[in-house]
Short mmCIF file of C-alpha atoms in Angstrom, two decimals:
data_model
loop_
_atom_site.label_atom_id
_atom_site.label_comp_id
_atom_site.label_asym_id
_atom_site.label_seq_id
_atom_site.Cartn_x
_atom_site.Cartn_y
_atom_site.Cartn_z
CA MET A 1 88.97 97.08 87.11
CA ASP A 2 92.65 97.50 86.23
CA ALA A 3 94.47 98.65 83.12
CA LEU A 4 95.03 95.06 81.98
CA SER A 5 91.33 94.17 82.14
CA ARG A 6 90.55 97.09 79.80
CA LEU A 7 92.70 95.64 77.02
CA PRO A 8 90.95 93.80 74.16
CA VAL A 9 90.36 90.10 74.84
CA TRP A 10 92.36 89.11 71.75
CA LEU A 11 95.42 90.87 73.18
CA ARG A 12 95.36 89.68 76.79
CA ASP A 13 94.98 86.13 78.05
CA PRO A 14 92.71 86.01 81.14
CA ARG A 15 93.63 82.35 81.72
CA TYR A 16 97.13 83.36 82.83
CA THR A 17 96.75 87.00 83.97
CA GLY A 18 95.03 88.87 86.76
CA ALA A 19 93.84 86.55 89.52
CA ASN A 20 94.95 83.58 87.38
CA ARG A 21 98.55 84.73 86.98
CA CYS A 22 101.02 82.02 87.92
CA LEU A 23 104.04 83.39 89.79
CA PRO A 24 106.38 80.44 88.96
CA CYS A 25 105.55 80.76 85.24
CA THR A 26 106.04 84.53 85.38
CA ILE A 27 109.45 84.18 87.06
CA VAL A 28 110.60 81.52 84.58
CA ASN A 29 109.61 83.74 81.66
CA LEU A 30 111.27 86.82 83.15
CA VAL A 31 114.50 84.84 83.51
CA ILE A 32 114.20 83.87 79.83
CA ALA A 33 113.57 87.52 78.93
CA VAL A 34 116.70 88.61 80.82
CA ALA A 35 118.73 85.89 79.07
CA LEU A 36 117.49 87.08 75.67
CA ALA A 37 118.32 90.70 76.54
CA VAL A 38 121.83 89.75 77.67
CA ALA A 39 122.40 87.87 74.41
CA VAL A 40 121.21 90.84 72.34
CA ALA A 41 123.37 93.20 74.44
CA THR A 42 126.48 91.66 72.89
CA VAL A 43 125.36 93.37 69.69
CA SER A 44 123.52 96.48 70.92
CA VAL A 45 122.58 97.72 74.39
CA GLY A 46 119.70 99.71 72.93
CA TRP A 47 118.24 96.66 71.19
CA ALA A 48 118.75 94.67 74.39
CA LEU A 49 116.63 97.15 76.37
CA ALA A 50 113.99 97.10 73.64
CA THR A 51 113.99 93.29 73.63
CA PHE A 52 113.51 93.10 77.39
CA ALA A 53 110.78 95.76 77.34
CA ALA A 54 108.87 93.89 74.62
CA ALA A 55 109.27 90.57 76.45
CA ALA A 56 108.13 92.05 79.77
CA MET A 57 105.11 93.63 78.11
CA THR A 58 104.20 90.31 76.51
CA ILE A 59 104.47 88.54 79.86
CA GLY A 60 102.37 91.27 81.43
CA VAL A 61 99.43 90.97 79.02
CA ARG A 62 99.71 87.28 78.11
CA GLY A 63 101.08 85.74 81.30
CA TYR A 64 104.01 84.08 79.56
CA LEU A 65 106.59 84.64 76.82
CA VAL A 66 107.33 81.09 75.69
CA PRO A 67 104.29 79.12 74.46
CA GLY A 68 103.61 76.05 76.57
CA THR A 69 105.22 77.52 79.70
CA PRO A 70 102.52 76.20 82.10
CA THR A 71 103.07 72.64 80.87
CA LEU A 72 106.84 72.95 80.98
CA THR A 73 106.77 74.48 84.48
CA LYS A 74 104.52 71.73 85.79
CA ARG A 75 106.69 69.03 84.22
CA TYR A 76 110.17 70.20 85.14
CA LEU A 77 109.90 72.28 88.33
CA PRO A 78 109.68 70.20 91.55
CA ASP A 79 106.45 70.56 93.49
CA ARG A 80 108.34 71.85 96.53
CA VAL A 81 109.68 74.71 94.38
CA LEU A 82 106.22 75.54 93.04
CA ALA A 83 104.89 75.52 96.61
CA TRP A 84 107.26 78.37 97.53
CA PHE A 85 105.30 80.64 95.23
CA ASP A 86 101.81 79.16 95.26
CA LYS A 87 99.81 78.29 98.37
CA GLY A 88 97.02 76.68 96.39
CA PRO A 89 93.29 77.36 96.60
CA GLU A 90 92.14 79.28 99.63
CA ARG A 91 88.69 79.80 101.04
CA GLY A 92 87.24 82.99 99.63
CA GLY A 93 85.46 85.76 101.46
CA VAL A 94 85.55 89.42 102.35
CA ALA A 95 88.85 91.00 103.25
CA SER A 96 89.14 93.43 106.14
CA GLY A 97 89.89 96.55 104.16
CA PRO A 98 92.24 96.71 101.17
CA ALA A 99 93.68 93.25 100.95
CA ALA A 100 94.87 90.56 98.62
CA GLU A 101 92.31 89.41 96.11
CA ASN A 102 91.96 86.01 97.68
CA GLY A 103 90.04 87.71 100.46
CA ALA A 104 92.32 86.63 103.26
CA ALA A 105 93.46 89.05 105.91
CA ASP A 106 97.17 89.74 106.27
CA HIS A 107 97.23 88.26 109.78
CA ALA A 108 95.33 85.57 111.62
CA VAL A 109 92.18 86.79 113.35
CA VAL A 110 92.61 87.06 117.11
CA ALA A 111 89.80 86.94 119.67
CA ASP A 112 89.38 89.43 122.53
CA ASP A 113 91.28 87.14 124.91
CA GLY A 114 94.29 87.08 122.61
CA GLU A 115 93.69 83.51 121.43
CA PRO A 116 93.24 82.64 117.71
CA PHE A 117 89.66 83.16 116.59
CA ASP A 118 87.80 79.84 116.25
CA PRO A 119 84.74 80.30 114.00
CA VAL A 120 83.23 76.92 114.91
CA THR A 121 83.37 77.69 118.64
CA ALA A 122 81.83 81.10 118.00
CA LEU A 123 78.99 79.58 115.97
CA VAL A 124 78.31 76.98 118.66
CA GLU A 125 78.23 79.64 121.36
CA ALA A 126 75.83 81.70 119.23
CA GLY A 127 73.48 78.72 118.90
CA VAL A 128 73.93 78.54 115.12
CA LEU A 129 75.74 75.19 115.16
CA LEU A 130 74.54 72.31 117.29
CA ASP A 131 76.51 69.21 118.26
CA ASP A 132 74.33 66.35 117.02
CA PRO A 133 75.21 63.14 118.93
CA VAL A 134 73.30 61.02 116.40
CA ALA A 135 75.22 62.34 113.39
CA ASP A 136 78.37 62.68 115.51
CA ASP A 137 78.93 66.04 113.87
CA PHE A 138 77.83 69.66 113.98
CA VAL A 139 74.54 70.59 112.30
CA LEU A 140 72.81 73.90 111.67
CA GLU A 141 70.09 75.02 114.05
CA GLU A 142 66.87 74.46 112.08
CA ARG A 143 65.37 77.95 112.33
CA PHE A 144 68.68 79.56 111.36
CA HIS A 145 69.01 77.20 108.41
CA ASP A 146 65.51 78.02 107.13
CA ALA A 147 66.03 81.76 107.51
CA TRP A 148 69.45 81.54 105.80
CA ARG A 149 67.98 79.69 102.84
CA ARG A 150 65.11 82.19 102.44
CA GLU A 151 67.43 85.18 102.67
CA ALA A 152 69.84 83.73 100.09
CA ARG A 153 67.02 83.23 97.60
CA THR A 154 65.76 86.77 98.26
CA LEU A 155 69.20 88.22 97.58
CA ALA A 156 69.59 86.10 94.45
CA ASP A 157 66.29 87.35 93.03
CA ALA A 158 66.88 90.99 94.05
CA ASP A 159 70.19 91.21 92.13
CA THR A 160 71.52 94.04 94.32
CA ASP A 161 74.88 92.45 95.12
CA GLU A 162 76.91 95.68 95.20
CA GLU A 163 74.48 97.42 97.57
CA VAL A 164 74.37 94.44 99.92
CA LEU A 165 78.17 94.18 100.00
CA ALA A 166 78.51 97.92 100.59
CA ASP A 167 76.20 97.60 103.58
CA PHE A 168 78.17 94.63 104.95
CA LEU A 169 81.47 96.49 104.61
CA GLU A 170 79.89 99.73 105.92
CA VAL A 171 80.86 101.58 102.75
CA ASP A 172 78.86 104.81 102.37
CA ASP A 173 79.05 105.01 98.58
CA ALA A 174 77.65 101.80 97.08
CA GLU A 175 78.70 102.98 93.61
CA SER A 176 82.34 102.59 94.64
CA VAL A 177 81.76 98.84 95.07
CA ALA A 178 82.08 96.60 92.02
CA LEU A 179 81.73 92.84 91.60
CA VAL A 180 83.24 90.94 88.68
CA ASP A 181 82.25 87.39 87.77
CA ARG A 182 85.31 85.53 86.43
CA GLY A 183 83.71 82.12 86.14
CA ARG A 184 85.54 80.37 88.97
CA ALA A 185 85.88 83.55 91.01
CA TYR A 186 83.50 86.33 92.06
CA ALA A 187 85.76 89.27 92.88
CA ALA A 188 84.90 92.43 94.82
CA TYR A 189 86.57 95.84 94.43
CA ILE A 190 86.22 99.13 96.28
CA GLU A 191 87.37 102.07 94.17
CA ASP A 192 89.32 99.62 92.00
CA GLU A 193 91.12 98.11 95.02
CA PRO A 194 90.61 94.35 95.67
CA ALA A 195 88.27 93.82 98.62
CA GLY A 196 87.42 90.13 98.50
CA ARG A 197 86.87 87.01 96.42
CA TRP A 198 84.42 84.13 96.46
CA GLU A 199 84.41 80.86 94.57
CA SER A 200 81.18 81.93 92.80
CA ARG A 201 78.25 84.33 93.03
CA GLN A 202 76.42 81.55 94.84
CA ALA A 203 79.12 81.51 97.53
CA PHE A 204 78.85 85.29 97.78
CA LEU A 205 75.07 85.07 98.21
CA ALA A 206 75.45 82.41 100.89
CA ASP A 207 77.87 84.62 102.86
CA LEU A 208 75.85 87.81 102.67
CA ALA A 209 72.58 86.02 103.42
CA ALA A 210 74.13 84.38 106.48
CA ALA A 211 75.47 87.76 107.59
CA ALA A 212 71.98 89.28 107.42
CA VAL A 213 70.43 86.45 109.45
CA LEU A 214 73.24 86.46 112.02
CA ASP A 215 72.87 90.22 112.44
CA ASP A 216 69.21 89.67 113.40
CA ARG A 217 69.81 86.71 115.73
CA TRP A 218 73.23 87.25 117.35
CA ASP A 219 73.86 90.27 119.55
CA GLY A 220 77.63 89.89 119.30
CA TRP A 221 77.73 89.70 115.50
CA SER A 222 78.25 93.42 114.85
CA GLU A 223 81.09 93.51 117.39
CA LEU A 224 83.23 91.07 115.42
CA PRO A 225 85.89 92.55 113.12
CA THR A 226 85.23 92.23 109.40
CA ALA A 227 87.98 89.62 109.07
CA GLY A 228 86.42 87.53 111.85
CA ARG A 229 82.98 87.73 110.27
CA SER A 230 84.42 86.75 106.90
CA GLU A 231 86.18 83.69 108.36
CA LEU A 232 83.04 82.69 110.21
CA LEU A 233 80.86 83.01 107.10
CA GLY A 234 83.34 80.95 105.07
CA SER A 235 83.15 78.19 107.67
CA LEU A 236 79.36 78.26 107.56
CA ARG A 237 79.42 77.48 103.84
CA LEU A 238 80.60 73.98 104.73
CA PHE A 239 77.01 73.40 105.87
CA VAL A 240 75.20 74.74 102.77
CA GLU A 241 72.75 72.08 101.58
CA THR A 242 70.98 73.84 98.69
CA CYS A 243 72.23 76.26 96.04
CA PRO A 244 71.04 79.87 96.60
CA THR A 245 70.20 80.40 92.92
CA CYS A 246 68.84 77.08 91.63
CA ASP A 247 67.90 75.15 94.80
CA GLY A 248 70.06 72.24 93.64
CA SER A 249 71.59 69.91 96.21
CA VAL A 250 75.12 70.77 97.34
CA THR A 251 77.63 67.94 97.74
CA LEU A 252 80.73 68.18 99.93
CA ASP A 253 83.60 66.05 98.69
CA THR A 254 87.31 66.03 97.95
CA THR A 255 88.43 66.66 94.41
CA VAL A 256 91.52 67.58 92.43
CA VAL A 257 91.81 71.12 91.09
CA GLU A 258 94.37 71.96 88.42
CA SER A 259 95.95 75.37 88.21
CA CYS A 260 98.19 76.36 85.34
CA CYS A 261 101.20 74.53 86.76
CA ARG A 262 100.05 72.51 89.77
CA THR A 263 97.34 70.16 90.92
CA TYR A 264 95.73 70.37 94.37
CA ASP A 265 93.60 68.16 96.54
CA VAL A 266 90.75 70.34 97.76
CA LEU A 267 87.71 70.00 99.95
CA ALA A 268 84.89 71.37 97.81
CA ALA A 269 81.17 72.02 98.14
CA THR A 270 79.55 71.99 94.70
CA CYS A 271 75.98 72.33 93.46
CA ASP A 272 74.97 69.14 91.67
CA ALA A 273 72.53 71.04 89.41
CA CYS A 274 74.42 74.13 88.21
CA ASP A 275 77.98 73.05 89.13
CA ALA A 276 78.56 76.24 91.16
CA ARG A 277 81.42 75.96 93.65
CA LEU A 278 80.33 77.23 97.07
CA PHE A 279 83.39 76.26 99.09
CA GLU A 280 86.94 75.28 98.27
CA ALA A 281 89.94 74.83 100.53
CA ASP A 282 93.32 73.20 100.14
CA VAL A 283 93.52 69.96 102.11
CA ASP A 284 96.17 67.48 103.15
CA PRO A 285 95.23 64.05 101.68
CA ALA A 286 97.13 62.26 104.48
CA ALA A 287 95.13 64.17 107.10
CA LEU A 288 91.88 63.19 105.40
CA GLU A 289 92.90 59.53 105.42
CA ARG A 290 93.74 59.71 109.12
CA ALA A 291 90.38 61.35 109.85
CA ALA A 292 88.52 58.66 107.87
CA GLU A 293 90.29 55.92 109.79
CA ALA A 294 89.59 57.50 113.19
#
């Protein structure tokens, strides 16, 4: 999609570039590059500029200049410093227009009454989620759940992801929409501009299938802004029970995810059969402990 992705695999390092680029590691390496250039400048300004240009290019295509930077950054930079640059895993979804690749809107979604949009309340009011007094939790309305599961399997078998996303985003030219599978991320682009990201193709299928069923069953669905629909669909994935592509059981649990220089506690929904991640969100371990004790 971008100039970097067109470079040969042997030259670039996708583990530390693109969506996987680590800002703390990049900053540390740029500081090192500047230090090297300053040292060389004592001999020749021209060579100093050339040194910095070569170092910056290396950081651009490889993600780092000094081998082992991710390990060194994780070991020696305090977590509070890393947190300034890295917010950790975020729930994926469709962005409302050109947006950051994590799929989040630039601002919090606001309802018509000016209050923050609450996807759970909206789903309850639409009759999609039901408060089950036996389970002491919300559950999916049975007919919606069955229709959602059937639609997800239909989309998975049809393999028309770009066309379905174009329809959801109301994009006239489906050929301008592209989806790239990066293993742990399923990224969407419109005319080479980031438009959204999901944890996997399975998560994408769950979202778009739910959108199709909600459009048929909820009169107010089409009136929601794209950002609101995206947030609502991401919340729905907490209730996915079977994988859209392999019908494997989906387990919701907390786990530890390791980025290049940090580790995170996340709430994750994962298919037990194919290991596809359908939901992932950064969580506060202390909050989970308090909820378990309540």
